[in-house]
PDB file of C-alpha atoms in Angstrom:
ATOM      1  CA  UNK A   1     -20.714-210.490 155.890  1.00 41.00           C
ATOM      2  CA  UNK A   2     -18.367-213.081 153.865  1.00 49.00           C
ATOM      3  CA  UNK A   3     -15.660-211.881 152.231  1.00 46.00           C
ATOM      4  CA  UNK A   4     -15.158-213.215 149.061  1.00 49.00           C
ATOM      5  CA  UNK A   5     -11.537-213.116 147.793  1.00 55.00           C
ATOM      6  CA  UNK A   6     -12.082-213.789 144.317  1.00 67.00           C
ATOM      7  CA  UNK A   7     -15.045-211.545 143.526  1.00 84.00           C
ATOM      8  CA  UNK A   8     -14.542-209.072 140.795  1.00 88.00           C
ATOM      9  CA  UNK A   9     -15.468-205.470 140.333  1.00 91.00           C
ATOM     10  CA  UNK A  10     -17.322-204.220 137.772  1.00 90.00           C
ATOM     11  CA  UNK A  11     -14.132-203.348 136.440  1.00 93.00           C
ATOM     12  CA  UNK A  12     -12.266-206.196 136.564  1.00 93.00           C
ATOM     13  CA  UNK A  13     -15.305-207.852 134.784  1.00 93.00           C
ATOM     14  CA  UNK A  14     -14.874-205.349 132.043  1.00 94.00           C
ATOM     15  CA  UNK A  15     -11.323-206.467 131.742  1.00 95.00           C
ATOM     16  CA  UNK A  16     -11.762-210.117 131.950  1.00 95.00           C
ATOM     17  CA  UNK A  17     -14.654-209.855 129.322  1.00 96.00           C
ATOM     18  CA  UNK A  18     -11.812-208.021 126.959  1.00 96.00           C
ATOM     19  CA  UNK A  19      -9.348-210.403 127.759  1.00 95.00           C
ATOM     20  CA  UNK A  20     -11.465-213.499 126.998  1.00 96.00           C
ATOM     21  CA  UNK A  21     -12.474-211.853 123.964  1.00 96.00           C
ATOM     22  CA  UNK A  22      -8.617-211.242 122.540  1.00 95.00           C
ATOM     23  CA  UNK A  23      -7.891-214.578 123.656  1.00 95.00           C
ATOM     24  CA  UNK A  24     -10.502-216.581 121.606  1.00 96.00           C
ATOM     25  CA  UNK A  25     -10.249-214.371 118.423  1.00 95.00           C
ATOM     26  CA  UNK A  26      -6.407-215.658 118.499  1.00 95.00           C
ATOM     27  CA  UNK A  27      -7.092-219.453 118.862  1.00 96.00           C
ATOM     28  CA  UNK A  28      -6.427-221.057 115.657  1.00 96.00           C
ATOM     29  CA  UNK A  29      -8.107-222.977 112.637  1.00 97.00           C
ATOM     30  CA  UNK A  30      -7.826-226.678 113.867  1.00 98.00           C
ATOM     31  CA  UNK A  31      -7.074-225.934 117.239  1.00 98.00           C
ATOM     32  CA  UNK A  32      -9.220-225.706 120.261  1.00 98.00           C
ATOM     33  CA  UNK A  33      -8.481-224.173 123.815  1.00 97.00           C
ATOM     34  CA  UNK A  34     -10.287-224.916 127.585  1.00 97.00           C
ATOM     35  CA  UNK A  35     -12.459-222.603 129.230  1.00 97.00           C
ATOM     36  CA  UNK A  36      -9.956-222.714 131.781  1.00 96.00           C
ATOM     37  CA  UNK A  37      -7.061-222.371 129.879  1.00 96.00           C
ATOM     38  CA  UNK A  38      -8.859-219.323 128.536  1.00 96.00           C
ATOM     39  CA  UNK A  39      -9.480-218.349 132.312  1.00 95.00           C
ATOM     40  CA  UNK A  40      -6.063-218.270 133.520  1.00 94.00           C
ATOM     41  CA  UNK A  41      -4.776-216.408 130.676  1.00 94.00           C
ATOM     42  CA  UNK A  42      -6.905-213.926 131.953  1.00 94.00           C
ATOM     43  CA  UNK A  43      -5.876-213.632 135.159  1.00 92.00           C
ATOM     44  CA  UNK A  44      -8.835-215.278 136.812  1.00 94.00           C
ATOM     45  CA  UNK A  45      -7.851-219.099 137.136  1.00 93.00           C
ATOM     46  CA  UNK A  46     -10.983-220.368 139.092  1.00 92.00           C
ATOM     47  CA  UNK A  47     -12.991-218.728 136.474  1.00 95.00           C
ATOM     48  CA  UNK A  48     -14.077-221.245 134.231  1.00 95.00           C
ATOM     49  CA  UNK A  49     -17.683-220.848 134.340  1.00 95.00           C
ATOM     50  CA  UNK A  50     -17.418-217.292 133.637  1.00 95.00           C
ATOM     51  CA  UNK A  51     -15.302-217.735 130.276  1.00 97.00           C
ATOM     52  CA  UNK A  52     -18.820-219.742 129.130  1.00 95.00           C
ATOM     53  CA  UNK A  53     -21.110-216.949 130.140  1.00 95.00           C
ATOM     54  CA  UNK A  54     -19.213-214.242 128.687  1.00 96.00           C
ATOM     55  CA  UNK A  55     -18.738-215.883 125.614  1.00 96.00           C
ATOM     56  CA  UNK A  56     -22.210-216.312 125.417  1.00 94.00           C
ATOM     57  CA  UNK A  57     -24.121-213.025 126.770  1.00 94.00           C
ATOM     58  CA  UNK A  58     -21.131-210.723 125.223  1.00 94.00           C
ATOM     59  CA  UNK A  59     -23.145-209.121 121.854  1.00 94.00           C
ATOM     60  CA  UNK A  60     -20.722-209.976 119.127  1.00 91.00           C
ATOM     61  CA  UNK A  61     -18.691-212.817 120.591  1.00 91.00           C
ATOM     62  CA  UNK A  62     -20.564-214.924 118.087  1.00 90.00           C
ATOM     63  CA  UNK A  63     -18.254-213.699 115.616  1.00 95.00           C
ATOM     64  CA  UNK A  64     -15.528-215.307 117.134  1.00 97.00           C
ATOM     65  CA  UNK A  65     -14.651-218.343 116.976  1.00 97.00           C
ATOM     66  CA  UNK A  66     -15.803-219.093 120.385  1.00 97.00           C
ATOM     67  CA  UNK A  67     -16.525-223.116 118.761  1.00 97.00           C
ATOM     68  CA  UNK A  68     -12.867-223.635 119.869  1.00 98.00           C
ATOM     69  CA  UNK A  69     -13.623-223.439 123.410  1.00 98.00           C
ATOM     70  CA  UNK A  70     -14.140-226.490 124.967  1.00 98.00           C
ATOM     71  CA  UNK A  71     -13.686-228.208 128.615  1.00 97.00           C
ATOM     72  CA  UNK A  72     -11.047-229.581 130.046  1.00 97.00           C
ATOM     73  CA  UNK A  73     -11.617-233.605 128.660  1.00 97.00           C
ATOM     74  CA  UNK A  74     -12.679-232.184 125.077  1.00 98.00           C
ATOM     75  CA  UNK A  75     -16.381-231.965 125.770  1.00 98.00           C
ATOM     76  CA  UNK A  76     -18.303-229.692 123.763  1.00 97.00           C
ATOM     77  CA  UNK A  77     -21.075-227.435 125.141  1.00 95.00           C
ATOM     78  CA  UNK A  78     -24.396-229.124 126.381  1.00 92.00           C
ATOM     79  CA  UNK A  79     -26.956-228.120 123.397  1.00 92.00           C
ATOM     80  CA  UNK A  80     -24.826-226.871 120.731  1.00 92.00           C
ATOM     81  CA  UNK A  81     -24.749-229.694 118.501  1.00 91.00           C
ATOM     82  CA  UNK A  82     -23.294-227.285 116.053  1.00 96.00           C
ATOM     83  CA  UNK A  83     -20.362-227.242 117.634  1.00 97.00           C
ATOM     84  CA  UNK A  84     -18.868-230.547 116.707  1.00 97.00           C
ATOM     85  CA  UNK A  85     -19.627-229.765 112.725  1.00 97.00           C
ATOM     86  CA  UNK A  86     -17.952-226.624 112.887  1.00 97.00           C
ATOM     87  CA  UNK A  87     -15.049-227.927 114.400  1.00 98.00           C
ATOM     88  CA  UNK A  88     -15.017-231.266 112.185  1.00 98.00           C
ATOM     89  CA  UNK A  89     -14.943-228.449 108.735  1.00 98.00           C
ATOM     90  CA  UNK A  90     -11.616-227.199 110.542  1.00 98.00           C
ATOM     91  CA  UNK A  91     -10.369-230.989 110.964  1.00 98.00           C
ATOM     92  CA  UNK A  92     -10.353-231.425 114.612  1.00 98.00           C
ATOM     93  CA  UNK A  93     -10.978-234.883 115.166  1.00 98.00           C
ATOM     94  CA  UNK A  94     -12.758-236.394 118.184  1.00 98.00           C
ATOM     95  CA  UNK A  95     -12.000-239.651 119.998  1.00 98.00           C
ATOM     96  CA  UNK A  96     -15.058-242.883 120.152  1.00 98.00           C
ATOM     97  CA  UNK A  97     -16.335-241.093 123.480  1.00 97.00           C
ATOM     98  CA  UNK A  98     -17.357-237.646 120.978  1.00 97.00           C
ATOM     99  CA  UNK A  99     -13.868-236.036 122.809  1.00 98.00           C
ATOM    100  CA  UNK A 100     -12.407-233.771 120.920  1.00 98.00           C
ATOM    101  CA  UNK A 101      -8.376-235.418 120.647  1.00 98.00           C
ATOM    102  CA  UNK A 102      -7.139-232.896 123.046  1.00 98.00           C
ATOM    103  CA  UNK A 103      -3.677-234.807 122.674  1.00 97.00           C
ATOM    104  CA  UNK A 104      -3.857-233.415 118.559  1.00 97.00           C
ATOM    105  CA  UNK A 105      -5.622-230.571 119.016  1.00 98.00           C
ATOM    106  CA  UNK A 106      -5.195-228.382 122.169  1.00 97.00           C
ATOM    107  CA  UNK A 107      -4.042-224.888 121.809  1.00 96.00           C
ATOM    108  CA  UNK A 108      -2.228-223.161 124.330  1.00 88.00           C
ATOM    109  CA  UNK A 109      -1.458-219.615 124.194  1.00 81.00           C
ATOM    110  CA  UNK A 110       2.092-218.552 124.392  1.00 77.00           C
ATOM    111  CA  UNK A 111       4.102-215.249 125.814  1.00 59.00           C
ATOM    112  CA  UNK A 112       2.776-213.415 122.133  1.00 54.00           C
ATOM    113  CA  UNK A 113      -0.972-214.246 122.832  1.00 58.00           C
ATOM    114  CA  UNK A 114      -0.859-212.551 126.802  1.00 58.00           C
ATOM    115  CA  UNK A 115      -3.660-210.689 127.296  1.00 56.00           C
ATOM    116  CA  UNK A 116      -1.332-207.716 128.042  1.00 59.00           C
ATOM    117  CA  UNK A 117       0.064-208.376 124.956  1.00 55.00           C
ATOM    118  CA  UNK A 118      -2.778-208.121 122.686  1.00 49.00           C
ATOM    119  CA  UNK A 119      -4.379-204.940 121.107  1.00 47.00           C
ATOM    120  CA  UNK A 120      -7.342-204.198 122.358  1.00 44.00           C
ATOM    121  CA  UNK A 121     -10.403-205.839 120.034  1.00 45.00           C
ATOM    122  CA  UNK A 122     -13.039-203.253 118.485  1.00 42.00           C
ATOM    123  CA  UNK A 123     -15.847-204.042 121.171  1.00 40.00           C
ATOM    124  CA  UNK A 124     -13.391-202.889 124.177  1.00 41.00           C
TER     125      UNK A 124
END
């Protein structure tokens, strides 16, 4: 059997999901944040992939402003065409390639915004 280091329990998964969740609802008008970014934050740093999927399958993360979250280069998410409008009303601005200008734009949480620092949102 393999050991995998980085595997989480279920409730470390709980926690991460909560974390995620506290760390998007922070990430200002204007602004946008990586998935990986978002990731670290949360203690997980090679967890990327799983910001996407819990910001997706979690019921009521669509309240959020999960439209802030994009890759690392700016990229928006693969079929959500929406994205890019709701990001443009804010006045994010995107480079000729359709990058969002990470250089004007990118968030980055501070000491304040710590998961360990932020109550606990309503669907903990």
């Amino acid at each position: 059997m393999e050991y995998y280091p980085d595997k989480m329990t279920p409730e470390q998964v709980r926690c991460f999901r909560e974390d995620v969740l506290n760390i998007v609802s922070q990430i200002p008008r204007g602004r946008v944040t990586t998935y990986g970014t978002i990731a670290t934050w949360a203690g997980w740093p090679s967890h990327s992939r799983m910001v996407g999927r819990t910001l997706r399958y979690t019921p009521g993360a669509e309240l959020l402003p999960c439209h802030r979250v994009v890759n690392k280069e700016g990229r928006t998410a693969p079929g959500w065409s929406r994205q890019r409008l709701l990001l443009e009303a804010e006045g994010v601005t995107f480079k000729a390639n359709g990058h969002v200008d990470m250089q004007r734009h990118l968030w980055e949480p501070d000491e304040a915004t710590s998961p360990e620092s932020v109550q606990r949102a309503p669907w903990s």
